[in-house]
Each structure stands twice: as structure tokens, then as C-alpha cells.
């Protein structure tokens, strides 16, 4: 069997119901299986790390189906990965958690050097798991990947709490071509 490049996480079996609702609306989320380790831009593929660990040798080789409310361990594993990565990112001090924008504005002003630091305008704060963290999506690729991983987590958790089943399917060659 030819190894596919993606797993598709969805609420319906896309092999039966199709992958697209319309030309622009996908029914699922993709997790990369291969071709990533050697590319510097994709160094921080948190979803791949989580699913490799959860699925073990079956990662990218077979499909899985989970009944509603039985796949909480997947949500927990994704949340634990977010917490692990957050340990490496600067947390907004507790005294500024109630007003993080004031904190980041002061941070920018303190370090402002318009001639030498173009990335300073990308200094920002983002809420991860109920707390604010200081990040820079332009300068630090990990911060950007964590931001998208948080969106992935939010969607996964919402679907779990709403009682949807989870299909983890190995992408077909046709569906692979739909992803850049």
C-alpha cells in the first residue's frame, strides 16, 4: 500500500459523504503523516507529534472510528501538548493578565528601534488555555504553529463536547491533491 501524506479528522466518514460541502468548505481537518521532518518551515508540527504518539505504528496506515464521548483522550493529549509547548513561551506576568494589551504596548515601546527591528510590530499577546502569553508570529515559527494548533484544539474540543463521533481516515490520493 502506498503511504499517504495526510490523516483526515472529521465528524463524518468522508469516504462515504465526501470531503467538501462546497468548493471552499472542508468537512475535516488534515494532520500530516510524511514529508515533513526535513523541511525547516515544518519543524513544529504539533498535531503530527500528538497523533504519532497516540496511534503508534498504525499512524498513517489505517482508519479509526470513535463513538461520541469516547475520544476525550485525544482532546486531553492535544491539550497536554499545548501545555508542554507553553512552558517554552513567555507568559504575560500575572499582574498584567487582566490587561495584556497594555503590557505588550509597553514592551514594544521599551524596545523600540525602528531602524533595526522590523519584527517588533509583530510582538503580541495571545490567549492559550485561559491565560495570556507573549509571542511573535513573525520572528518565531513555533509561536505561529502553536497559534494554529490552538485553533485545531478549539475545534476538536467543541466537536467532542457537542457529542460528535470522530473519524480518523487515511487520505486517498485524490484528497491529497486538494491540500497544498
PDB file of C-alpha atoms in Angstrom:
ATOM      1  CA  UNK A   1       0.000   0.000   0.000  1.00  0.00           C
ATOM      2  CA  UNK A   2       1.289   3.455  -0.958  1.00  0.00           C
ATOM      3  CA  UNK A   3       1.833   5.684   2.067  1.00  0.00           C
ATOM      4  CA  UNK A   4      -0.461   8.707   2.130  1.00  0.00           C
ATOM      5  CA  UNK A   5       0.558  12.180   3.248  1.00  0.00           C
ATOM      6  CA  UNK A   6      -2.428  13.065   5.466  1.00  0.00           C
ATOM      7  CA  UNK A   7      -4.848  11.796   8.035  1.00  0.00           C
ATOM      8  CA  UNK A   8      -8.281  13.379   7.839  1.00  0.00           C
ATOM      9  CA  UNK A   9     -10.109  14.030  11.121  1.00  0.00           C
ATOM     10  CA  UNK A  10     -13.814  14.526  10.538  1.00  0.00           C
ATOM     11  CA  UNK A  11     -17.284  14.185  12.050  1.00  0.00           C
ATOM     12  CA  UNK A  12     -18.492  12.063   9.129  1.00  0.00           C
ATOM     13  CA  UNK A  13     -16.743   9.387   7.135  1.00  0.00           C
ATOM     14  CA  UNK A  14     -15.543  11.461   4.217  1.00  0.00           C
ATOM     15  CA  UNK A  15     -15.094   8.297   2.130  1.00  0.00           C
ATOM     16  CA  UNK A  16     -18.876   7.901   2.150  1.00  0.00           C
ATOM     17  CA  UNK A  17     -20.150  11.502   2.368  1.00  0.00           C
ATOM     18  CA  UNK A  18     -17.375  13.318   0.501  1.00  0.00           C
ATOM     19  CA  UNK A  19     -14.789  15.708   1.773  1.00  0.00           C
ATOM     20  CA  UNK A  20     -16.187  19.046   0.623  1.00  0.00           C
ATOM     21  CA  UNK A  21     -19.504  20.744   1.427  1.00  0.00           C
ATOM     22  CA  UNK A  22     -18.765  23.283  -1.279  1.00  0.00           C
ATOM     23  CA  UNK A  23     -15.768  24.417  -3.282  1.00  0.00           C
ATOM     24  CA  UNK A  24     -14.380  26.240  -0.231  1.00  0.00           C
ATOM     25  CA  UNK A  25     -15.735  24.369   2.789  1.00  0.00           C
ATOM     26  CA  UNK A  26     -13.964  21.267   4.012  1.00  0.00           C
ATOM     27  CA  UNK A  27     -15.653  18.807   6.366  1.00  0.00           C
ATOM     28  CA  UNK A  28     -12.475  17.781   8.142  1.00  0.00           C
ATOM     29  CA  UNK A  29      -9.010  18.721   9.326  1.00  0.00           C
ATOM     30  CA  UNK A  30      -5.761  17.299   7.988  1.00  0.00           C
ATOM     31  CA  UNK A  31      -2.825  16.010  10.002  1.00  0.00           C
ATOM     32  CA  UNK A  32       0.377  15.491   8.050  1.00  0.00           C
ATOM     33  CA  UNK A  33       1.797  11.977   8.026  1.00  0.00           C
ATOM     34  CA  UNK A  34       5.006  12.237   5.998  1.00  0.00           C
ATOM     35  CA  UNK A  35       7.325  14.557   4.043  1.00  0.00           C
ATOM     36  CA  UNK A  36       7.710  16.987   6.958  1.00  0.00           C
ATOM     37  CA  UNK A  37      10.763  16.220   9.074  1.00  0.00           C
ATOM     38  CA  UNK A  38      13.322  17.567   6.600  1.00  0.00           C
ATOM     39  CA  UNK A  39      11.587  20.883   5.954  1.00  0.00           C
ATOM     40  CA  UNK A  40      12.675  23.677   8.300  1.00  0.00           C
ATOM     41  CA  UNK A  41       9.364  25.536   7.975  1.00  0.00           C
ATOM     42  CA  UNK A  42       7.511  22.498   9.324  1.00  0.00           C
ATOM     43  CA  UNK A  43       9.748  21.799  12.295  1.00  0.00           C
ATOM     44  CA  UNK A  44       6.929  22.385  14.773  1.00  0.00           C
ATOM     45  CA  UNK A  45       4.143  20.079  13.650  1.00  0.00           C
ATOM     46  CA  UNK A  46       2.439  19.589  16.997  1.00  0.00           C
ATOM     47  CA  UNK A  47      -0.609  17.729  15.680  1.00  0.00           C
ATOM     48  CA  UNK A  48       1.601  15.186  13.938  1.00  0.00           C
ATOM     49  CA  UNK A  49       3.588  14.636  17.132  1.00  0.00           C
ATOM     50  CA  UNK A  50       0.412  14.010  19.150  1.00  0.00           C
ATOM     51  CA  UNK A  51      -1.149  11.593  16.668  1.00  0.00           C
ATOM     52  CA  UNK A  52       2.104   9.704  16.087  1.00  0.00           C
ATOM     53  CA  UNK A  53       2.257   9.078  19.808  1.00  0.00           C
ATOM     54  CA  UNK A  54      -1.444   8.188  20.162  1.00  0.00           C
ATOM     55  CA  UNK A  55      -1.729   5.901  17.145  1.00  0.00           C
ATOM     56  CA  UNK A  56       1.741   4.344  17.307  1.00  0.00           C
ATOM     57  CA  UNK A  57       2.589   2.019  14.437  1.00  0.00           C
ATOM     58  CA  UNK A  58      -0.896   2.452  12.952  1.00  0.00           C
ATOM     59  CA  UNK A  59      -0.262   6.195  12.348  1.00  0.00           C
ATOM     60  CA  UNK A  60      -0.965   6.831   8.667  1.00  0.00           C
ATOM     61  CA  UNK A  61      -1.713   3.182   7.943  1.00  0.00           C
ATOM     62  CA  UNK A  62      -5.309   2.535   8.997  1.00  0.00           C
ATOM     63  CA  UNK A  63      -8.582   4.292   9.741  1.00  0.00           C
ATOM     64  CA  UNK A  64     -10.110   4.772  13.188  1.00  0.00           C
ATOM     65  CA  UNK A  65     -13.659   5.463  14.339  1.00  0.00           C
ATOM     66  CA  UNK A  66     -14.645   6.708  17.803  1.00  0.00           C
ATOM     67  CA  UNK A  67     -18.212   6.885  19.099  1.00  0.00           C
ATOM     68  CA  UNK A  68     -19.402  10.197  20.581  1.00  0.00           C
ATOM     69  CA  UNK A  69     -17.930  10.973  24.006  1.00  0.00           C
ATOM     70  CA  UNK A  70     -15.333   8.160  23.748  1.00  0.00           C
ATOM     71  CA  UNK A  71     -12.418  10.138  22.326  1.00  0.00           C
ATOM     72  CA  UNK A  72     -11.746  12.552  25.182  1.00  0.00           C
ATOM     73  CA  UNK A  73      -8.253  11.094  25.491  1.00  0.00           C
ATOM     74  CA  UNK A  74      -7.410  12.687  22.124  1.00  0.00           C
ATOM     75  CA  UNK A  75      -8.587  16.111  23.305  1.00  0.00           C
ATOM     76  CA  UNK A  76      -6.567  15.630  26.503  1.00  0.00           C
ATOM     77  CA  UNK A  77      -3.443  14.646  24.543  1.00  0.00           C
ATOM     78  CA  UNK A  78      -3.715  17.768  22.367  1.00  0.00           C
ATOM     79  CA  UNK A  79      -4.239  19.964  25.444  1.00  0.00           C
ATOM     80  CA  UNK A  80      -1.235  18.383  27.163  1.00  0.00           C
ATOM     81  CA  UNK A  81       0.920  19.125  24.103  1.00  0.00           C
ATOM     82  CA  UNK A  82      -0.202  22.764  24.197  1.00  0.00           C
ATOM     83  CA  UNK A  83       0.725  22.959  27.884  1.00  0.00           C
ATOM     84  CA  UNK A  84       4.125  21.406  27.148  1.00  0.00           C
ATOM     85  CA  UNK A  85       4.867  23.967  24.410  1.00  0.00           C
ATOM     86  CA  UNK A  86       3.600  26.858  26.558  1.00  0.00           C
ATOM     87  CA  UNK A  87       6.400  26.143  29.016  1.00  0.00           C
ATOM     88  CA  UNK A  88       8.800  27.430  26.340  1.00  0.00           C
ATOM     89  CA  UNK A  89       6.904  30.680  25.652  1.00  0.00           C
ATOM     90  CA  UNK A  90       6.972  33.794  27.788  1.00  0.00           C
ATOM     91  CA  UNK A  91       3.843  34.098  29.895  1.00  0.00           C
ATOM     92  CA  UNK A  92       2.366  37.545  30.449  1.00  0.00           C
ATOM     93  CA  UNK A  93       3.085  38.400  34.100  1.00  0.00           C
ATOM     94  CA  UNK A  94       0.195  37.707  36.483  1.00  0.00           C
ATOM     95  CA  UNK A  95      -0.280  41.402  37.250  1.00  0.00           C
ATOM     96  CA  UNK A  96      -0.972  42.021  33.522  1.00  0.00           C
ATOM     97  CA  UNK A  97      -3.238  39.028  32.853  1.00  0.00           C
ATOM     98  CA  UNK A  98      -6.312  41.268  33.214  1.00  0.00           C
ATOM     99  CA  UNK A  99      -4.963  43.820  30.665  1.00  0.00           C
ATOM    100  CA  UNK A 100      -2.456  42.115  28.352  1.00  0.00           C
ATOM    101  CA  UNK A 101      -2.645  44.754  25.614  1.00  0.00           C
ATOM    102  CA  UNK A 102      -1.243  47.427  27.917  1.00  0.00           C
ATOM    103  CA  UNK A 103       1.586  45.030  28.738  1.00  0.00           C
ATOM    104  CA  UNK A 104       2.510  44.391  25.094  1.00  0.00           C
ATOM    105  CA  UNK A 105       2.308  48.094  24.184  1.00  0.00           C
ATOM    106  CA  UNK A 106       4.731  48.911  26.997  1.00  0.00           C
ATOM    107  CA  UNK A 107       7.003  46.056  25.887  1.00  0.00           C
ATOM    108  CA  UNK A 108       7.096  47.408  22.323  1.00  0.00           C
ATOM    109  CA  UNK A 109       7.816  50.961  23.461  1.00  0.00           C
ATOM    110  CA  UNK A 110      10.652  49.863  25.742  1.00  0.00           C
ATOM    111  CA  UNK A 111      12.419  48.019  22.953  1.00  0.00           C
ATOM    112  CA  UNK A 112      11.502  50.221  20.033  1.00  0.00           C
ATOM    113  CA  UNK A 113      14.238  50.618  17.439  1.00  0.00           C
ATOM    114  CA  UNK A 114      12.543  51.302  14.090  1.00  0.00           C
ATOM    115  CA  UNK A 115      15.827  51.102  12.153  1.00  0.00           C
ATOM    116  CA  UNK A 116      16.853  47.621  13.292  1.00  0.00           C
ATOM    117  CA  UNK A 117      13.883  45.582  14.440  1.00  0.00           C
ATOM    118  CA  UNK A 118      11.114  45.229  11.891  1.00  0.00           C
ATOM    119  CA  UNK A 119       9.669  42.260  13.731  1.00  0.00           C
ATOM    120  CA  UNK A 120       8.774  44.326  16.815  1.00  0.00           C
ATOM    121  CA  UNK A 121       5.368  45.210  15.347  1.00  0.00           C
ATOM    122  CA  UNK A 122       4.544  41.506  15.461  1.00  0.00           C
ATOM    123  CA  UNK A 123       5.030  41.304  19.220  1.00  0.00           C
ATOM    124  CA  UNK A 124       1.633  40.383  20.582  1.00  0.00           C
ATOM    125  CA  UNK A 125      -0.236  38.501  23.266  1.00  0.00           C
ATOM    126  CA  UNK A 126      -2.466  35.517  22.691  1.00  0.00           C
ATOM    127  CA  UNK A 127      -4.740  33.561  24.979  1.00  0.00           C
ATOM    128  CA  UNK A 128      -3.868  29.890  25.281  1.00  0.00           C
ATOM    129  CA  UNK A 129      -5.936  27.698  27.606  1.00  0.00           C
ATOM    130  CA  UNK A 130      -7.267  30.679  29.552  1.00  0.00           C
ATOM    131  CA  UNK A 131      -4.001  32.567  30.128  1.00  0.00           C
ATOM    132  CA  UNK A 132      -2.131  35.143  28.091  1.00  0.00           C
ATOM    133  CA  UNK A 133       1.283  34.535  26.566  1.00  0.00           C
ATOM    134  CA  UNK A 134       3.687  36.863  24.837  1.00  0.00           C
ATOM    135  CA  UNK A 135       4.545  35.717  21.321  1.00  0.00           C
ATOM    136  CA  UNK A 136       5.816  36.880  17.951  1.00  0.00           C
ATOM    137  CA  UNK A 137       4.369  35.029  14.964  1.00  0.00           C
ATOM    138  CA  UNK A 138       6.792  36.650  12.528  1.00  0.00           C
ATOM    139  CA  UNK A 139      10.037  36.029  14.381  1.00  0.00           C
ATOM    140  CA  UNK A 140       9.299  32.665  15.995  1.00  0.00           C
ATOM    141  CA  UNK A 141       7.838  29.945  13.768  1.00  0.00           C
ATOM    142  CA  UNK A 142       6.893  27.910  16.854  1.00  0.00           C
ATOM    143  CA  UNK A 143       4.592  30.717  18.049  1.00  0.00           C
ATOM    144  CA  UNK A 144       2.701  30.700  14.747  1.00  0.00           C
ATOM    145  CA  UNK A 145       2.415  26.905  14.737  1.00  0.00           C
ATOM    146  CA  UNK A 146       1.164  26.962  18.331  1.00  0.00           C
ATOM    147  CA  UNK A 147      -1.465  29.557  17.397  1.00  0.00           C
ATOM    148  CA  UNK A 148      -2.835  27.245  14.650  1.00  0.00           C
ATOM    149  CA  UNK A 149      -2.550  24.231  16.940  1.00  0.00           C
ATOM    150  CA  UNK A 150      -4.699  26.089  19.488  1.00  0.00           C
ATOM    151  CA  UNK A 151      -7.357  26.640  16.788  1.00  0.00           C
ATOM    152  CA  UNK A 152      -7.173  22.919  15.959  1.00  0.00           C
ATOM    153  CA  UNK A 153      -7.636  22.135  19.670  1.00  0.00           C
ATOM    154  CA  UNK A 154     -10.612  24.519  19.991  1.00  0.00           C
ATOM    155  CA  UNK A 155     -12.357  22.842  17.054  1.00  0.00           C
ATOM    156  CA  UNK A 156     -11.595  19.346  18.331  1.00  0.00           C
ATOM    157  CA  UNK A 157     -12.812  20.151  21.837  1.00  0.00           C
ATOM    158  CA  UNK A 158     -16.006  21.790  20.543  1.00  0.00           C
ATOM    159  CA  UNK A 159     -16.834  18.722  18.442  1.00  0.00           C
ATOM    160  CA  UNK A 160     -16.157  16.430  21.392  1.00  0.00           C
ATOM    161  CA  UNK A 161     -18.331  18.477  23.774  1.00  0.00           C
ATOM    162  CA  UNK A 162     -21.164  18.619  21.224  1.00  0.00           C
ATOM    163  CA  UNK A 163     -21.156  14.817  21.113  1.00  0.00           C
ATOM    164  CA  UNK A 164     -19.917  14.188  17.594  1.00  0.00           C
ATOM    165  CA  UNK A 165     -18.150  10.985  16.594  1.00  0.00           C
ATOM    166  CA  UNK A 166     -14.575  11.159  15.314  1.00  0.00           C
ATOM    167  CA  UNK A 167     -13.322   9.570  12.125  1.00  0.00           C
ATOM    168  CA  UNK A 168      -9.586   9.425  11.566  1.00  0.00           C
ATOM    169  CA  UNK A 169      -9.083   8.360   7.961  1.00  0.00           C
ATOM    170  CA  UNK A 170      -6.014   7.902   5.832  1.00  0.00           C
ATOM    171  CA  UNK A 171      -6.407  10.356   2.960  1.00  0.00           C
ATOM    172  CA  UNK A 172      -6.915   8.969  -0.513  1.00  0.00           C
ATOM    173  CA  UNK A 173      -4.653  10.073  -3.339  1.00  0.00           C
ATOM    174  CA  UNK A 174      -7.464  12.260  -4.731  1.00  0.00           C
ATOM    175  CA  UNK A 175      -7.931  14.039  -1.400  1.00  0.00           C
ATOM    176  CA  UNK A 176      -4.179  14.503  -1.039  1.00  0.00           C
ATOM    177  CA  UNK A 177      -4.192  16.604  -4.179  1.00  0.00           C
ATOM    178  CA  UNK A 178      -6.710  19.002  -2.569  1.00  0.00           C
ATOM    179  CA  UNK A 179      -4.104  20.044   0.006  1.00  0.00           C
ATOM    180  CA  UNK A 180      -1.241  22.318  -0.960  1.00  0.00           C
TER     181      UNK A 180
END
